[in-house]
N, CA and C atoms as an extended XYZ file, in Angstrom:
465
Properties=species:S:1:pos:R:3:atomname:S:1:resname:S:1:resid:I:1 pbc="F F F"
N        61.554        9.809       -0.144 N   GLY     1
C        59.984       10.580       -1.646 CA  GLY     1
C        60.485        9.751       -2.576 C   GLY     1
N        59.646       10.159       -3.622 N   VAL     2
C        59.735       10.192       -4.732 CA  VAL     2
C        60.311       11.827       -4.882 C   VAL     2
N        61.149       11.401       -6.123 N   GLN     3
C        62.247       12.903       -6.554 CA  GLN     3
C        61.143       12.999       -8.216 C   GLN     3
N        61.040       12.196       -9.017 N   THR     4
C        61.506       12.328      -10.202 CA  THR     4
C        61.222       11.313      -10.527 C   THR     4
N        60.369       11.317      -11.503 N   CYS     5
C        60.171       10.120      -12.601 CA  CYS     5
C        61.342       10.236      -13.947 C   CYS     5
N        61.386       10.077      -14.017 N   ALA     6
C        62.696        9.939      -15.521 CA  ALA     6
C        62.394        9.782      -15.926 C   ALA     6
N        62.481       10.191      -17.191 N   LEU     7
C        61.442       10.349      -18.270 CA  LEU     7
C        63.201        9.229      -19.588 C   LEU     7
N        62.244        8.542      -20.238 N   PRO     8
C        60.672        8.028      -20.352 CA  PRO     8
C        60.076        7.107      -19.959 C   PRO     8
N        59.167        7.634      -19.268 N   ILE     9
C        58.124        6.086      -18.919 CA  ILE     9
C        56.938        6.800      -18.813 C   ILE     9
N        56.838        6.301      -20.028 N   TRP    10
C        55.367        5.850      -20.900 CA  TRP    10
C        54.072        5.339      -21.135 C   TRP    10
N        53.330        5.860      -20.436 N   PRO    11
C        52.086        6.721      -19.677 CA  PRO    11
C        52.900        7.362      -18.456 C   PRO    11
N        52.790        8.566      -17.604 N   MET    12
C        53.256        9.324      -16.889 CA  MET    12
C        51.845        9.434      -16.037 C   MET    12
N        52.030        9.116      -14.767 N   ARG    13
C        51.010        8.927      -14.191 CA  ARG    13
C        50.237        9.627      -12.441 C   ARG    13
N        49.925        9.385      -12.386 N   PHE    14
C        49.770       10.285      -10.527 CA  PHE    14
C        48.783       10.400       -9.839 C   PHE    14
N        48.199        9.897       -9.644 N   ALA    15
C        46.641        9.253       -8.981 CA  ALA    15
C        46.567        9.411       -7.723 C   ALA    15
N        45.579        9.898       -6.953 N   GLY    16
C        44.931        9.956       -5.623 CA  GLY    16
C        43.683       10.045       -5.340 C   GLY    16
N        43.775        9.964       -3.768 N   ARG    17
C        42.937       10.184       -2.850 CA  ARG    17
C        43.126       11.349       -1.904 C   ARG    17
N        42.414       12.621       -1.369 N   LEU    18
C        42.982       13.221       -0.836 CA  LEU    18
C        42.194       13.942       -0.483 C   LEU    18
N        41.491       15.297        0.763 N   LYS    19
C        40.668       15.409        1.330 CA  LYS    19
C        41.395       17.102        1.715 C   LYS    19
N        40.733       18.588        1.702 N   LEU    20
C        40.984       19.466        2.681 CA  LEU    20
C        40.266       19.139        4.016 C   LEU    20
N        41.008       19.589        5.615 N   SER    21
C        40.314       20.041        6.716 CA  SER    21
C        38.851       21.278        6.504 C   SER    21
N        39.556       22.124        4.966 N   ALA    22
C        38.862       23.490        5.279 CA  ALA    22
C        38.766       23.677        4.033 C   ALA    22
N        37.839       24.809        3.700 N   ILE    23
C        37.766       24.629        1.646 CA  ILE    23
C        38.021       26.749        1.753 C   ILE    23
N        38.650       26.897        3.244 N   THR    24
C        38.134       28.767        3.117 CA  THR    24
C        39.963       28.966        2.813 C   THR    24
N        39.933       30.006        3.053 N   ASN    25
C        41.659       30.478        2.561 CA  ASN    25
C        42.574       29.899        2.013 C   ASN    25
N        42.425       28.940        1.211 N   VAL    26
C        43.668       28.351        1.200 CA  VAL    26
C        44.138       27.812       -0.875 C   VAL    26
N        45.028       27.050       -0.561 N   MET    27
C        45.580       26.426       -2.434 CA  MET    27
C        45.804       25.621       -2.535 C   MET    27
N        45.748       24.737       -3.127 N   LEU    28
C        46.207       23.373       -3.416 CA  LEU    28
C        46.176       23.242       -4.559 C   LEU    28
N        47.604       22.679       -4.926 N   PHE    29
C        48.038       21.928       -6.721 CA  PHE    29
C        47.857       20.858       -5.886 C   PHE    29
N        47.697       19.957       -7.382 N   VAL    30
C        47.824       18.114       -6.851 CA  VAL    30
C        48.182       18.046       -8.747 C   VAL    30
N        50.213       17.359       -9.351 N   GLY    31
C        50.204       17.530      -10.713 CA  GLY    31
C        51.481       17.267      -10.535 C   GLY    31
N        52.089       17.867      -12.013 N   PHE    32
C        53.570       17.640      -11.947 CA  PHE    32
C        54.173       18.330      -12.136 C   PHE    32
N        55.288       18.963      -12.068 N   SER    33
C        55.836       19.741      -12.063 CA  SER    33
C        57.181       19.753      -12.310 C   SER    33
N        57.863       20.949      -13.049 N   ASP    34
C        59.612       20.918      -13.131 CA  ASP    34
C        60.163       21.374      -12.011 C   ASP    34
N        60.259       21.894      -10.505 N   VAL    35
C        60.316       22.120       -9.806 CA  VAL    35
C        60.611       21.360       -8.563 C   VAL    35
N        62.009       20.751       -8.771 N   LEU    36
C        62.332       19.517       -7.480 CA  LEU    36
C        61.946       20.179       -6.172 C   LEU    36
N        60.511       19.144       -5.371 N   PRO    37
C        60.733       19.839       -3.903 CA  PRO    37
C        61.910       19.771       -3.223 C   PRO    37
N        63.362       19.421       -2.944 N   ALA    38
C        64.164       19.374       -2.052 CA  ALA    38
C        65.512       20.670       -2.712 C   ALA    38
N        64.633       21.017       -4.310 N   THR    39
C        65.873       22.121       -4.549 CA  THR    39
C        64.709       23.612       -4.499 C   THR    39
N        63.389       23.404       -4.940 N   THR    40
C        62.671       24.983       -4.092 CA  THR    40
C        61.687       24.650       -4.125 C   THR    40
N        60.855       25.809       -2.771 N   LEU    41
C        59.634       24.132       -2.630 CA  LEU    41
C        59.053       25.832       -2.981 C   LEU    41
N        57.400       25.377       -3.889 N   GLU    42
C        56.839       26.498       -4.735 CA  GLU    42
C        55.564       26.241       -5.013 C   GLU    42
N        54.683       27.267       -5.063 N   LEU    43
C        53.611       26.812       -6.395 CA  LEU    43
C        53.551       26.883       -7.236 C   LEU    43
N        53.698       25.508       -7.785 N   PRO    44
C        53.557       25.735       -9.342 CA  PRO    44
C        52.359       26.485      -10.369 C   PRO    44
N        51.502       26.548      -10.049 N   ILE    45
C        50.206       26.636      -10.269 CA  ILE    45
C        49.226       27.573       -9.814 C   ILE    45
N        49.008       28.737       -9.278 N   GLU    46
C        47.382       28.999       -8.540 CA  GLU    46
C        46.903       30.373       -9.023 C   GLU    46
N        46.447       30.524       -9.128 N   LEU    47
C        45.244       31.732       -9.042 CA  LEU    47
C        44.705       32.711       -8.063 C   LEU    47
N        44.834       33.527       -9.200 N   ASN    48
C        44.402       35.222       -8.138 CA  ASN    48
C        43.076       35.413       -8.828 C   ASN    48
N        41.763       36.002       -8.775 N   ALA    49
C        40.551       36.306       -8.945 CA  ALA    49
C        39.885       36.117      -10.570 C   ALA    49
N        40.297       36.589      -11.429 N   GLY    50
C        40.405       35.763      -12.835 CA  GLY    50
C        41.742       34.710      -13.443 C   GLY    50
N        42.429       35.035      -12.729 N   ASN    51
C        44.074       35.029      -13.055 CA  ASN    51
C        44.060       33.769      -12.936 C   ASN    51
N        45.911       33.027      -14.074 N   THR    52
C        46.665       32.183      -13.646 CA  THR    52
C        48.024       32.678      -13.541 C   THR    52
N        48.689       32.380      -12.322 N   THR    53
C        49.860       32.684      -12.185 CA  THR    53
C        50.549       31.036      -11.295 C   THR    53
N        51.618       31.265      -13.054 N   THR    54
C        52.588       29.862      -12.567 CA  THR    54
C        54.062       30.349      -12.772 C   THR    54
N        54.105       29.937      -11.355 N   ASN    55
C        56.051       29.457      -10.606 CA  ASN    55
C        56.937       28.813      -11.969 C   ASN    55
N        55.616       27.784      -11.686 N   ALA    56
C        56.699       26.668      -12.876 CA  ALA    56
C        56.836       27.084      -13.928 C   ALA    56
N        58.082       26.736      -14.608 N   SER    57
C        58.401       26.536      -16.328 CA  SER    57
C        57.555       25.779      -16.567 C   SER    57
N        56.969       25.041      -16.478 N   ASP    58
C        56.277       23.336      -17.422 CA  ASP    58
C        55.290       22.495      -16.152 C   ASP    58
N        54.342       22.110      -16.078 N   ALA    59
C        54.023       21.822      -15.128 CA  ALA    59
C        52.215       21.371      -15.749 C   ALA    59
N        51.536       20.399      -15.037 N   VAL    60
C        50.574       20.307      -15.081 CA  VAL    60
C        49.302       19.187      -14.085 C   VAL    60
N        47.914       19.769      -13.458 N   GLY    61
C        47.679       19.171      -12.595 CA  GLY    61
C        45.791       20.196      -12.014 C   GLY    61
N        45.403       20.425      -11.133 N   LEU    62
C        44.807       20.412      -10.692 CA  LEU    62
C        44.761       21.208       -9.529 C   LEU    62
N        43.935       22.616      -10.236 N   VAL    63
C        44.033       23.171       -8.622 CA  VAL    63
C        43.444       24.140       -7.823 C   VAL    63
N        42.912       24.431       -6.335 N   PHE    64
C        42.668       24.626       -5.538 CA  PHE    64
C        42.136       25.823       -5.389 C   PHE    64
N        42.191       27.212       -5.508 N   ASP    65
C        42.393       28.215       -4.524 CA  ASP    65
C        41.441       28.808       -4.779 C   ASP    65
N        41.114       30.034       -2.802 N   THR    66
C        40.425       30.570       -2.637 CA  THR    66
C        40.618       32.165       -3.112 C   THR    66
N        41.515       32.063       -3.821 N   ALA    67
C        41.832       33.705       -4.046 CA  ALA    67
C        41.379       33.692       -5.884 C   ALA    67
N        40.515       32.568       -6.234 N   ALA    68
C        39.864       32.659       -8.145 CA  ALA    68
C        39.130       33.011       -7.223 C   ALA    68
N        38.632       33.148       -8.743 N   THR    69
C        35.956       34.039       -8.736 CA  THR    69
C        35.641       33.053       -8.273 C   THR    69
N        36.093       32.001       -9.472 N   LEU    70
C        35.366       30.569       -7.895 CA  LEU    70
C        35.783       30.109       -7.442 C   LEU    70
N        35.246       28.811       -6.102 N   ASP    71
C        35.923       28.068       -5.727 CA  ASP    71
C        35.369       27.221       -6.733 C   ASP    71
N        36.051       26.553       -7.537 N   ASN    72
C        36.537       25.146       -7.555 CA  ASN    72
C        37.070       24.487       -8.270 C   ASN    72
N        37.698       23.546       -8.198 N   ILE    73
C        38.666       22.773       -9.054 CA  ILE    73
C        39.045       23.004       -9.624 C   ILE    73
N        40.609       23.281      -10.751 N   LYS    74
C        40.771       23.597      -12.180 CA  LYS    74
C        41.220       23.350      -12.790 C   LYS    74
N        42.230       22.432      -13.219 N   SER    75
C        42.909       22.409      -14.523 CA  SER    75
C        44.387       23.065      -15.001 C   SER    75
N        45.069       22.895      -14.772 N   VAL    76
C        45.614       23.874      -15.687 CA  VAL    76
C        47.377       23.987      -16.047 C   VAL    76
N        47.735       24.499      -17.082 N   SER    77
C        49.629       23.690      -16.657 CA  SER    77
C        50.183       24.697      -17.255 C   SER    77
N        51.180       24.865      -17.494 N   VAL    78
C        52.444       25.734      -18.401 CA  VAL    78
C        52.833       24.559      -19.182 C   VAL    78
N        53.394       24.802      -20.054 N   ALA    79
C        54.547       24.572      -21.092 CA  ALA    79
C        55.852       25.092      -21.344 C   ALA    79
N        57.303       25.394      -21.177 N   ASN    80
C        58.259       26.999      -21.771 CA  ASN    80
C        57.456       27.776      -21.199 C   ASN    80
N        56.885       27.897      -20.159 N   ASP    81
C        56.948       29.487      -19.072 CA  ASP    81
C        55.784       29.658      -20.085 C   ASP    81
N        54.858       29.382      -21.207 N   ALA    82
C        53.542       29.554      -21.673 CA  ALA    82
C        52.352       28.749      -20.749 C   ALA    82
N        51.206       30.047      -20.614 N   ASP    83
C        50.472       29.509      -19.664 CA  ASP    83
C        49.159       28.545      -20.457 C   ASP    83
N        48.991       27.247      -20.392 N   GLY    84
C        47.531       27.348      -20.882 CA  GLY    84
C        46.613       27.519      -20.576 C   GLY    84
N        45.067       27.185      -20.787 N   THR    85
C        43.916       27.262      -20.624 CA  THR    85
C        43.916       26.571      -19.216 C   THR    85
N        43.228       27.749      -18.712 N   THR    86
C        42.607       26.808      -17.679 CA  THR    86
C        41.272       26.482      -17.964 C   THR    86
N        40.504       25.417      -16.777 N   VAL    87
C        39.340       25.173      -17.221 CA  VAL    87
C        39.217       24.624      -15.847 C   VAL    87
N        38.184       25.546      -15.805 N   ASP    88
C        37.141       24.340      -14.796 CA  ASP    88
C        36.522       23.573      -14.617 C   ASP    88
N        36.652       22.966      -13.553 N   SER    89
C        35.592       21.553      -12.941 CA  SER    89
C        34.151       21.312      -13.119 C   SER    89
N        34.163       22.598      -12.089 N   GLY    90
C        32.491       22.525      -12.277 CA  GLY    90
C        32.293       22.112      -10.610 C   GLY    90
N        32.964       22.048       -9.770 N   VAL    91
C        33.849       20.700       -8.774 CA  VAL    91
C        34.653       21.516       -8.030 C   VAL    91
N        33.105       22.224       -6.555 N   ALA    92
C        34.039       22.900       -5.582 CA  ALA    92
C        34.296       22.072       -4.673 C   ALA    92
N        35.656       21.693       -4.027 N   PRO    93
C        35.457       20.979       -3.071 CA  PRO    93
C        34.965       20.857       -1.839 C   PRO    93
N        34.339       19.491       -0.612 N   VAL    94
C        33.755       19.610        0.706 CA  VAL    94
C        34.563       19.209        1.651 C   VAL    94
N        34.679       20.441        2.411 N   ALA    95
C        35.874       20.252        3.941 CA  ALA    95
C        35.560       18.418        4.121 C   ALA    95
N        37.020       18.188        4.409 N   ASP    96
C        36.510       17.205        5.226 CA  ASP    96
C        36.165       15.189        3.931 C   ASP    96
N        36.490       15.984        3.141 N   THR    97
C        35.526       14.973        2.194 CA  THR    97
C        36.345       14.538        1.128 C   THR    97
N        36.680       13.609        0.870 N   PHE    98
C        38.269       11.917        0.005 CA  PHE    98
C        37.478       13.315       -2.037 C   PHE    98
N        38.093       14.214       -2.238 N   PHE    99
C        38.437       13.924       -2.710 CA  PHE    99
C        39.270       12.641       -4.313 C   PHE    99
N        39.069       12.099       -5.588 N   ASP   100
C        40.185       11.391       -6.306 CA  ASP   100
C        40.568       12.845       -7.551 C   ASP   100
N        41.641       12.283       -7.877 N   PHE   101
C        42.467       12.528       -9.404 CA  PHE   101
C        43.250       11.777       -9.763 C   PHE   101
N        43.558       11.790      -10.536 N   LEU   102
C        44.366       11.180      -11.454 CA  LEU   102
C        44.857       12.700      -12.773 C   LEU   102
N        46.658       12.613      -12.415 N   VAL   103
C        47.152       13.356      -13.605 CA  VAL   103
C        47.708       12.473      -14.869 C   VAL   103
N        48.074       12.322      -15.959 N   GLU   104
C        48.602       11.583      -16.706 CA  GLU   104
C        49.227       12.480      -18.594 C   GLU   104
N        50.105       11.837      -18.401 N   VAL   105
C        50.571       12.545      -19.309 CA  VAL   105
C        51.128       11.196      -19.980 C   VAL   105
N        50.846       12.145      -21.091 N   GLN   106
C        51.070       11.122      -23.038 CA  GLN   106
C        52.640       10.981      -22.776 C   GLN   106
N        53.280       10.736      -24.255 N   PRO   107
C        54.411       10.555      -24.943 CA  PRO   107
C        54.904       11.796      -25.520 C   PRO   107
N        53.310       11.634      -26.534 N   ASP   108
C        53.454       13.441      -27.648 CA  ASP   108
C        53.025       15.007      -26.359 C   ASP   108
N        52.830       14.140      -25.785 N   GLY   109
C        52.686       15.909      -24.830 CA  GLY   109
C        51.629       16.235      -23.738 C   GLY   109
N        50.195       15.160      -24.740 N   THR   110
C        48.797       15.422      -24.940 CA  THR   110
C        49.617       15.255      -22.843 C   THR   110
N        48.598       16.177      -21.866 N   ALA   111
C        48.058       16.166      -20.418 CA  ALA   111
C        46.540       15.843      -20.055 C   ALA   111
N        46.295       14.730      -19.861 N   ARG   112
C        44.774       14.048      -19.299 CA  ARG   112
C        44.369       15.022      -17.476 C   ARG   112
N        43.642       15.372      -17.172 N   THR   113
C        43.626       15.796      -16.191 CA  THR   113
C        41.710       14.685      -15.629 C   THR   113
N        41.867       14.693      -14.514 N   TYR   114
C        40.420       13.533      -14.390 CA  TYR   114
C        40.366       13.705      -12.733 C   TYR   114
N        39.160       14.124      -12.338 N   LEU   115
C        38.647       14.557      -10.957 CA  LEU   115
C        37.197       14.076      -10.816 C   LEU   115
N        37.260       12.783       -9.506 N   ASN   116
C        36.750       11.348       -9.737 CA  ASN   116
C        35.922       11.039      -10.750 C   ASN   116
N        36.716       10.402      -11.697 N   GLY   117
C        36.962        9.674      -12.907 CA  GLY   117
C        36.736       10.222      -13.807 C   GLY   117
N        35.818       12.135      -13.879 N   THR   118
C        35.174       12.371      -14.873 CA  THR   118
C        36.774       13.036      -15.551 C   THR   118
N        36.728       13.047      -16.887 N   LEU   119
C        37.591       14.116      -17.425 CA  LEU   119
C        37.351       15.361      -17.846 C   LEU   119
N        38.235       16.383      -17.147 N   VAL   120
C        38.300       17.752      -16.678 CA  VAL   120
C        38.928       18.642      -17.992 C   VAL   120
N        40.346       18.238      -18.491 N   ALA   121
C        40.391       19.048      -19.779 CA  ALA   121
C        42.494       18.212      -19.885 C   ALA   121
N        42.662       19.283      -21.411 N   SER   122
C        43.511       17.811      -21.768 CA  SER   122
C        44.569       19.337      -22.394 C   SER   122
N        44.982       19.074      -22.436 N   HIS   123
C        46.643       19.772      -21.813 CA  HIS   123
C        47.987       19.389      -22.941 C   HIS   123
N        48.406       20.442      -23.109 N   THR   124
C        49.756       19.661      -23.966 CA  THR   124
C        50.940       20.430      -23.487 C   THR   124
N        52.187       20.476      -22.886 N   ILE   125
C        52.761       19.875      -22.349 CA  ILE   125
C        54.153       19.717      -23.567 C   ILE   125
N        55.866       19.926      -22.343 N   ARG   126
C        56.512       19.542      -22.690 CA  ARG   126
C        57.107       18.243      -22.630 C   ARG   126
N        57.610       17.263      -22.742 N   THR   127
C        58.405       15.786      -22.190 CA  THR   127
C        59.714       15.685      -22.615 C   THR   127
N        60.634       17.040      -22.765 N   ALA   128
C        61.809       16.455      -22.914 CA  ALA   128
C        62.034       16.919      -21.277 C   ALA   128
N        60.891       17.974      -20.818 N   VAL   129
C        61.639       18.478      -19.243 CA  VAL   129
C        61.513       17.103      -17.863 C   VAL   129
N        62.984       16.559      -17.363 N   ASN   130
C        61.876       16.188      -16.182 CA  ASN   130
C        60.943       16.652      -15.051 C   ASN   130
N        59.758       15.808      -15.204 N   LEU   131
C        58.471       16.134      -14.289 CA  LEU   131
C        58.702       15.183      -12.308 C   LEU   131
N        57.775       16.243      -11.435 N   CYS   132
C        58.142       15.751      -10.210 CA  CYS   132
C        56.406       15.919      -10.205 C   CYS   132
N        56.310       14.541       -9.099 N   PRO   133
C        54.659       14.302       -8.841 CA  PRO   133
C        54.469       15.202       -7.951 C   PRO   133
N        53.466       15.997       -7.123 N   ILE   134
C        53.866       17.380       -6.280 CA  ILE   134
C        52.553       16.919       -6.171 C   ILE   134
N        52.389       17.367       -4.567 N   VAL   135
C        50.775       17.687       -3.799 CA  VAL   135
C        51.105       19.063       -2.769 C   VAL   135
N        51.048       19.755       -3.220 N   VAL   136
C        51.491       21.432       -2.855 CA  VAL   136
C        50.314       22.011       -1.743 C   VAL   136
N        50.395       22.204       -0.551 N   ALA   137
C        49.025       23.052       -0.025 CA  ALA   137
C        49.840       24.738        1.208 C   ALA   137
N        49.024       25.652        0.715 N   CYS   138
C        49.150       26.826        1.346 CA  CYS   138
C        48.057       27.316        1.579 C   CYS   138
N        48.194       27.877        2.949 N   ALA   139
C        47.299       28.352        4.118 CA  ALA   139
C        46.829       29.549        3.307 C   ALA   139
N        46.039       30.218        3.212 N   ARG   140
C        46.254       32.133        2.973 CA  ARG   140
C        45.496       32.697        3.393 C   ARG   140
N        45.739       32.147        5.191 N   SER   141
C        45.799       32.970        5.912 CA  SER   141
C        46.012       32.453        7.670 C   SER   141
N        46.254       33.534        8.482 N   THR   142
C        47.061       32.630        9.607 CA  THR   142
C        46.723       30.968       10.756 C   THR   142
N        45.220       31.081        9.902 N   ALA   143
C        45.029       29.391       10.016 CA  ALA   143
C        45.569       28.543        9.377 C   ALA   143
N        45.544       26.881        9.774 N   THR   144
C        45.942       25.719        9.748 CA  THR   144
C        45.026       24.710        8.483 C   THR   144
N        45.848       24.633        8.034 N   ARG   145
C        44.903       23.724        6.834 CA  ARG   145
C        45.504       22.074        6.628 C   ARG   145
N        44.591       21.637        6.825 N   ASP   146
C        45.547       20.375        6.523 CA  ASP   146
C        45.005       19.577        5.452 C   ASP   146
N        46.063       19.374        4.827 N   VAL   147
C        45.808       17.537        3.167 CA  VAL   147
C        45.874       16.395        4.160 C   VAL   147
N        44.507       15.829        3.915 N   THR   148
C        45.014       14.613        4.123 CA  THR   148
C        45.256       13.197        2.538 C   THR   148
N        46.086       12.506        3.231 N   ILE   149
C        46.271       11.902        1.514 CA  ILE   149
C        46.144       10.654        1.890 C   ILE   149
N        44.606       10.087        1.875 N   ASP   150
C        44.665        8.404        2.156 CA  ASP   150
C        45.041        7.484        1.329 C   ASP   150
N        45.577        7.781       -0.206 N   LEU   151
C        45.803        7.259       -1.411 CA  LEU   151
C        47.336        8.019       -2.590 C   LEU   151
N        47.949        7.368       -2.995 N   LEU   152
C        48.814        8.081       -3.981 CA  LEU   152
C        49.398        7.328       -4.369 C   LEU   152
N        49.731        7.502       -5.886 N   GLY   153
C        51.027        6.832       -6.669 CA  GLY   153
C        51.067        7.579       -7.905 C   GLY   153
N        52.333        7.258       -8.444 N   ALA   154
C        52.640        7.611       -9.428 CA  ALA   154
C        53.854        6.722       -9.815 C   ALA   154
N        54.056        6.855      -11.350 N   CYS   155
C        55.781        6.349      -11.594 CA  CYS   155
C        55.015        6.703      -13.778 C   CYS   155
């Protein structure tokens, strides 16, 4: 599998199409993170009520977390342990229905997230760290939650 995109490959892009089997009691992050999954398995950024919890020091992407106040997909980031502004896409995923995502990072640290071809937000992240494209999901109960990935590409 892909472990890291060695810098500088500009712009860095991570795109795909995926769906969740259910949209209850689940958390999903898709984007770039500074922690290699072979080193430590973590949820880079998650939501709890109106709060953003960042476990990564540097990351950017889209998150869906039913622990959030609103169950919509949100654009999130963290740079050098400083949380960026969380932006609500206004779009809630539909169970067992695909959605498209794109996370793009420019050489100047501008990172943009797209959902179904629409820009959700722009963030600023550090470019002096290696970032790994990652999809992470976690069931928030004992029920099984599946992520189906139809298309996936990173460079």
